Amino acid sequence: MAKRTTLYRYLTGPDDAAFCHRVTEALSQGWSLYGQPTLTFDAAQGRVICGQAITKDVDVPYTLYKWDVGDYESCVAGIAKVEAELGPVDVLVNNAGITRDGMFHKMTRDQWDAVINTNLNSLFNMTRPVWEGMRARKFGRVICISSINGQKGQMGQVNYSAAKAGDIGFVKALAQEGARAGITVNAICPGYIATEMVKAIDPAVIEKSILPHIPVGRLGEPEEIARAVVFLAGPDAGFITGSTLSANGGQYMA
């Protein structure tokens, strides 16, 4: 099977580096049917923590590109450069996300706009430039990382919950448009994952206020989300589209 080019977008930081590392490991191990993958990363805000982590620990070829996923013209130019240097993008993983939490009666317009632009508008900005090529080649995989809070809502995260719910609507509508062209579009909704951010919470709070709400009794691992990405990107998931994969340990069953 032909080599596929994966464009994986993220915002860099300790959690993103860890998750990106796990996705890279999973792709390098799980994509044997595709041959050695070329992994292409773009980092909003221009930092390369994730790329450094991969270079150190993972023996898989990748190329690092940087642009602002919240700016459409930057995405168009960046993706054009990727495709000129590496070939067409066959798999797009939309993972960039930020939080600007606050109760709604105190939330500012800047908090709202920042989250909606990065977490929701960026789906259009990144997917639209690769969509026509996927349609022409009759193959594509678009995977959007949403959130449990896009499914159930979360107090103090009206902006984040609205954006992540919008991700799911984006997936369901676009999947219908792409199906006849061999393009699948799916969402993954993680729950509490053992990232650096979550592990920084007081262990007593995790034990008393978080774990009791997770039926499996533990946090998820980044590897578990990474392997869900690999599955949806691979050839065995060709009949799955418009779906939401909930990876939350049973905390919320949609």
Coordinates of C-alpha atoms in Angstrom, one line a residue:
M1 CA 0.0 0.0 0.0
A2 CA 1.3 3.5 -0.8
K3 CA 2.9 5.6 1.8
R4 CA 0.5 8.1 3.4
T5 CA 1.4 11.6 4.6
T6 CA -0.1 12.6 7.9
L7 CA -0.6 16.2 8.9
Y8 CA -1.0 16.3 12.7
R9 CA -1.7 19.7 14.2
Y10 CA -1.2 20.7 17.8
L11 CA -0.4 23.4 20.2
T12 CA 2.9 22.8 21.9
G13 CA 3.4 22.4 25.6
P14 CA 4.1 19.5 28.0
D15 CA 0.8 17.8 27.5
D16 CA 0.9 18.2 23.7
A17 CA 4.5 16.9 23.6
A18 CA 3.5 13.8 25.5
F19 CA 0.4 13.1 23.4
C20 CA 2.2 13.9 20.2
H21 CA 5.0 11.5 21.2
R22 CA 2.5 8.7 21.9
V23 CA 0.7 9.3 18.5
T24 CA 4.1 9.2 16.8
E25 CA 5.0 5.9 18.5
A26 CA 1.7 4.4 17.7
L27 CA 1.9 5.5 14.0
S28 CA 5.4 4.1 13.7
Q29 CA 4.3 0.8 15.1
G30 CA 0.8 0.5 13.7
W31 CA 1.1 1.7 10.2
S32 CA 3.2 -1.2 8.8
L33 CA 0.6 -1.6 6.1
Y34 CA 1.3 1.9 4.9
G35 CA 5.0 1.5 5.0
Q36 CA 7.2 4.0 6.8
P37 CA 5.0 7.1 7.4
T38 CA 6.0 10.6 6.9
L39 CA 4.7 12.6 9.9
T40 CA 4.1 16.3 9.3
F41 CA 3.5 18.5 12.3
D42 CA 2.5 22.2 12.4
A43 CA 2.8 24.0 15.6
A44 CA 0.7 27.1 16.3
Q45 CA 2.6 29.8 18.2
G46 CA 5.9 28.5 16.7
R47 CA 7.3 26.4 19.5
V48 CA 8.9 23.0 18.9
I49 CA 8.7 21.1 22.2
C50 CA 6.9 18.2 20.6
G51 CA 9.4 18.0 17.7
Q52 CA 12.3 17.9 20.2
A53 CA 10.6 15.1 22.2
I54 CA 10.1 13.1 19.0
T55 CA 13.7 13.6 17.8
K56 CA 15.1 12.4 21.1
D57 CA 12.9 9.3 21.7
V58 CA 11.2 8.1 18.5
D59 CA 12.9 6.6 15.5
V60 CA 10.5 7.7 12.8
P61 CA 10.9 10.3 10.1
Y62 CA 9.0 13.5 10.5
T63 CA 9.1 17.1 9.3
L64 CA 8.1 20.0 11.5
Y65 CA 6.2 23.0 10.1
K66 CA 5.0 26.0 12.1
W67 CA 2.1 28.3 11.5
D68 CA -1.0 29.7 13.3
V69 CA -4.0 27.3 12.8
G70 CA -6.3 30.2 13.8
D71 CA -5.4 32.1 10.6
Y72 CA -6.8 30.7 7.4
E73 CA -4.2 32.3 5.0
S74 CA -1.4 30.9 7.1
C75 CA -2.9 27.4 6.9
V76 CA -3.3 27.6 3.1
A77 CA 0.3 28.7 2.7
G78 CA 1.6 26.2 5.2
I79 CA -0.2 23.2 3.7
A80 CA 0.8 24.3 0.2
K81 CA 4.4 24.1 1.4
V82 CA 3.9 20.7 3.0
E83 CA 2.4 19.3 -0.2
A84 CA 5.1 20.8 -2.4
E85 CA 7.9 19.2 -0.3
L86 CA 6.3 16.0 0.9
G87 CA 3.3 15.2 -1.4
P88 CA -0.4 15.3 -0.8
V89 CA -1.9 15.2 2.7
D90 CA -3.9 12.0 3.1
V91 CA -4.6 12.0 6.8
L92 CA -5.4 15.1 8.9
V93 CA -5.5 15.0 12.7
N94 CA -7.1 18.1 14.1
N95 CA -5.9 18.2 17.7
A96 CA -5.1 21.8 18.5
G97 CA -6.9 23.2 21.5
I98 CA -6.7 25.8 24.3
T99 CA -8.7 26.7 27.3
R100 CA -9.7 30.1 28.7
D101 CA -11.9 29.0 31.5
G102 CA -14.3 31.2 33.5
M103 CA -17.9 31.4 34.6
F104 CA -20.0 32.8 31.8
H105 CA -21.1 35.9 33.8
K106 CA -17.4 36.8 34.1
M107 CA -16.2 35.6 30.7
T108 CA -14.8 38.2 28.3
R109 CA -15.2 38.4 24.6
D110 CA -11.5 37.8 24.2
Q111 CA -11.8 34.5 26.2
W112 CA -14.6 33.4 24.0
D113 CA -13.0 34.4 20.7
A114 CA -9.6 32.8 21.5
V115 CA -11.2 29.4 22.2
I116 CA -13.7 29.4 19.4
N117 CA -11.0 30.5 16.9
T118 CA -8.4 27.9 17.9
N119 CA -10.7 25.0 18.8
L120 CA -13.4 25.3 16.2
N121 CA -12.5 27.8 13.4
S122 CA -9.2 26.0 12.9
L123 CA -11.1 22.9 11.7
F124 CA -12.2 24.8 8.7
N125 CA -8.8 26.5 8.3
M126 CA -6.9 23.2 8.2
T127 CA -9.4 20.9 6.6
R128 CA -10.6 23.1 3.7
P129 CA -7.1 23.3 2.0
V130 CA -6.7 19.5 1.9
W131 CA -10.3 18.6 1.1
E132 CA -10.3 19.1 -2.7
G133 CA -7.1 17.0 -3.0
M134 CA -8.6 14.2 -0.9
R135 CA -11.8 14.3 -3.1
A136 CA -9.7 14.1 -6.3
R137 CA -7.6 11.2 -5.0
K138 CA -10.7 9.4 -3.7
F139 CA -9.1 8.9 -0.3
G140 CA -8.8 10.8 2.9
R141 CA -8.9 10.5 6.7
V142 CA -9.9 13.5 8.9
I143 CA -9.8 12.9 12.6
C144 CA -10.9 15.6 15.0
I145 CA -10.0 15.4 18.7
S146 CA -13.1 16.8 20.5
S147 CA -13.8 16.3 24.3
I148 CA -16.1 14.7 26.8
N149 CA -17.1 18.3 27.6
G150 CA -18.3 18.8 24.1
Q151 CA -20.7 16.0 24.7
K152 CA -21.9 16.7 28.2
G153 CA -20.9 20.4 28.8
Q154 CA -18.9 21.7 31.7
M155 CA -19.5 24.5 34.1
G156 CA -16.9 27.2 33.7
Q157 CA -16.1 26.1 30.2
V158 CA -19.0 27.4 28.1
N159 CA -16.5 28.5 25.4
Y160 CA -14.6 25.3 25.3
S161 CA -17.7 23.1 25.5
A162 CA -19.4 25.1 22.7
A163 CA -16.3 24.7 20.5
K164 CA -15.9 21.0 21.1
A165 CA -19.5 20.3 20.5
G166 CA -19.1 22.2 17.3
D167 CA -16.3 19.8 16.4
I168 CA -18.7 16.9 16.6
G169 CA -21.3 18.7 14.4
F170 CA -18.5 19.5 11.9
V171 CA -17.6 15.8 11.8
K172 CA -21.2 14.6 11.3
A173 CA -21.9 17.0 8.4
L174 CA -18.6 16.7 6.6
A175 CA -18.6 12.9 6.8
Q176 CA -21.8 12.9 4.7
E177 CA -20.0 15.0 2.0
G178 CA -16.9 12.9 2.0
A179 CA -18.3 9.4 2.1
R180 CA -18.8 8.9 -1.7
A181 CA -15.3 10.3 -2.3
G182 CA -13.6 7.7 0.0
I183 CA -13.0 10.2 2.8
T184 CA -13.9 9.3 6.4
V185 CA -14.4 12.0 9.0
N186 CA -14.5 11.0 12.7
A187 CA -14.2 12.5 16.1
I188 CA -12.5 11.2 19.3
C189 CA -13.8 12.5 22.6
P190 CA -11.3 11.9 25.4
G191 CA -12.2 12.1 29.1
Y192 CA -9.6 12.6 31.8
I193 CA -6.3 11.5 30.4
A194 CA -3.1 11.2 32.4
T195 CA -1.4 14.3 30.9
E196 CA 1.0 16.6 32.8
M197 CA -1.9 19.0 33.3
V198 CA -4.2 16.5 34.9
K199 CA -1.4 14.9 36.9
A200 CA -0.7 18.3 38.4
I201 CA -4.0 18.3 40.1
D202 CA -3.8 17.5 43.8
P203 CA -3.9 13.7 44.1
A204 CA -6.5 13.9 46.8
V205 CA -8.8 15.8 44.4
I206 CA -8.2 13.2 41.7
E207 CA -9.0 10.4 44.2
K208 CA -12.1 12.0 45.7
S209 CA -13.6 14.1 43.0
I210 CA -12.5 12.7 39.6
L211 CA -12.0 8.9 39.8
P212 CA -15.3 8.1 41.5
H213 CA -17.0 9.4 38.3
I214 CA -15.0 7.2 36.0
P215 CA -16.4 3.6 36.2
V216 CA -13.1 1.9 35.2
G217 CA -11.6 3.6 38.2
R218 CA -8.5 5.2 36.6
L219 CA -7.3 8.0 34.3
G220 CA -6.9 7.2 30.6
E221 CA -3.4 7.0 29.1
P222 CA -2.2 9.1 26.1
E223 CA -1.3 5.8 24.3
E224 CA -4.9 4.8 24.4
I225 CA -6.0 8.0 22.6
A226 CA -3.1 7.7 20.2
R227 CA -4.1 4.1 19.2
A228 CA -7.6 5.3 18.6
V229 CA -6.2 7.9 16.1
V230 CA -4.2 5.2 14.4
F231 CA -7.2 2.9 14.1
L232 CA -9.4 5.6 12.5
A233 CA -6.6 6.6 10.2
G234 CA -5.9 3.1 9.0
P235 CA -7.4 0.9 6.3
D236 CA -9.5 -1.2 8.8
A237 CA -11.6 1.8 9.6
G238 CA -12.9 2.5 6.1
F239 CA -16.5 1.8 6.9
I240 CA -16.5 4.1 9.9
T241 CA -17.4 7.7 9.3
G242 CA -19.4 10.4 11.0
S243 CA -18.7 8.6 14.3
T244 CA -17.7 9.8 17.7
L245 CA -15.4 7.5 19.6
S246 CA -15.8 8.2 23.3
A247 CA -12.7 7.3 25.3
N248 CA -13.6 8.3 28.8
G249 CA -13.6 5.1 30.9
G250 CA -17.4 5.1 31.0
Q251 CA -17.6 8.5 32.6
Y252 CA -20.2 9.7 30.0
M253 CA -22.1 7.4 27.7
A254 CA -23.5 9.3 24.7

